[in-house]
Amino acid sequence: MNSFIPYGRQNISQEDIDAVVEVLRSDWITQGPAIERFEKIVSDYCGAKYAVAVSSATAGLHIACLAAGLSQGDILWTSPNTFVASANCGLYCGATVDFVDIDPNTYNLSVDQLEGKLIEAEKQGCLPKVVIPVHFAGQSCEMAKIAALSERYGFRIIEDAAHGIGGYYQRKPVGSCQFSDMAVFSFHPVKIITTGEGGMILTNKEELYEKLIRLRTHGITRKVELMKEESHGPWYYQQLELGFHYRMTDIQAALGASQIQRLDEFVKQRRFLAERYHQLLQGLPLMLPWQHPDTESSWHLYVIRLKLDKIKKTHRQVFEELRQAKIGVNLHYIPVHTQPYYQELGFKWGDFYEAEQYYQEAISIPLYYGLTENNQDFVANKIATLLK
Ligand SMILES: *Cc1c(COP(=O)(O)O)cnc(C)c1O
């Protein structure tokens, strides 16, 4: 009972190990057939036309922004309740970044706030070129409404779906891109499925796909029909723009293709454990995660929110006492605009009230496929005792 319980962790099976070993013994450990195979499995799973595997979701967000045409002088909006990568990708492109405050129930970017901010921005002539909704904790944003606003105000939508694979919105898989230009998954080990490091961009648009493929590999093409002058011979390739080296290896892709076989099982177990937490924690001075009826979460995170006026301890005390009990709680997220780097860009505490309020009260408690019911009971009992 006394070993450390992390807030999240990967689950690696013998099949996963065998799949990786098979690639290691093959002719190709990178730039071989495993990448396309993995891309096809993910695009089929999501019901999107195209998929582009990349070295991380951060790399994916970067080239997705470039493919959307984001550059110097443009504006990108995202949620303050996210990992810094969702905002940094705009800065990589030389764009200006701003935030849209969160909904106090879902902790996702608030569509009402988005609409209000768009009305204001239109008056001032500073509409965003790209909006990045983040599917926080695995619960999809209200994509139909965001898509309707994008029609009206002309911005591109890139979903930060780092938490989202295996979740659903209006009965379609997250990543279908029904209401967006692109969606980006992360396969970091704390996420739903893993490739070690890795990510993937989904899209239904061929021109975005072609651009993403090039940007992933230095801006280079081998397609004769895209070349600016006649091919010099079979060795020839052309660099058409400034791209990057953001490729995934075949070793990683083999792991991902094996992991995704268990995706539904992973999400099912996470949902089972989440519902179990709802039971175990109900009645305590906490807000439990609220779910929008249009969504089925992948349950990347289980976040409780302390009702501080109903308990005698501070947020920090509860957090520290859980850590002392070897429960690996975490906090998702420190509002991005309060990071010193973003404060230097002009943001300050007080800019996004709901995200900051949430930050004062939120704690992510352990939730992952391999979490045992015994350990979950231990976590829930500890929380109940601490809040007495
Ligand atoms: C993990 C994460 C990322 C970055 O993913 P990497 O694969 O580590 O680059 C981006 N956005 C969110 C919301 C994340 O949780």
mmCIF file of C-alpha atoms in Angstrom, residues 14 43 140 151 175 206 217 230 258:
data_model
loop_
_atom_site.group_PDB
_atom_site.id
_atom_site.type_symbol
_atom_site.label_atom_id
_atom_site.label_comp_id
_atom_site.label_asym_id
_atom_site.label_seq_id
_atom_site.Cartn_x
_atom_site.Cartn_y
_atom_site.Cartn_z
ATOM 1 C CA GLN A 14 4.124 -8.047 -24.428
ATOM 2 C CA SER A 43 -6.971 8.104 -39.628
ATOM 3 C CA SER A 140 -14.114 17.753 -26.349
ATOM 4 C CA GLU A 151 -17.554 30.655 -40.578
ATOM 5 C CA GLY A 175 -9.822 13.675 -34.541
ATOM 6 C CA GLU A 206 -5.513 17.516 -49.111
ATOM 7 C CA THR A 217 10.831 16.860 -43.599
ATOM 8 C CA GLU A 230 12.812 19.604 -64.255
ATOM 9 C CA SER A 258 0.251 -1.843 -31.243
#
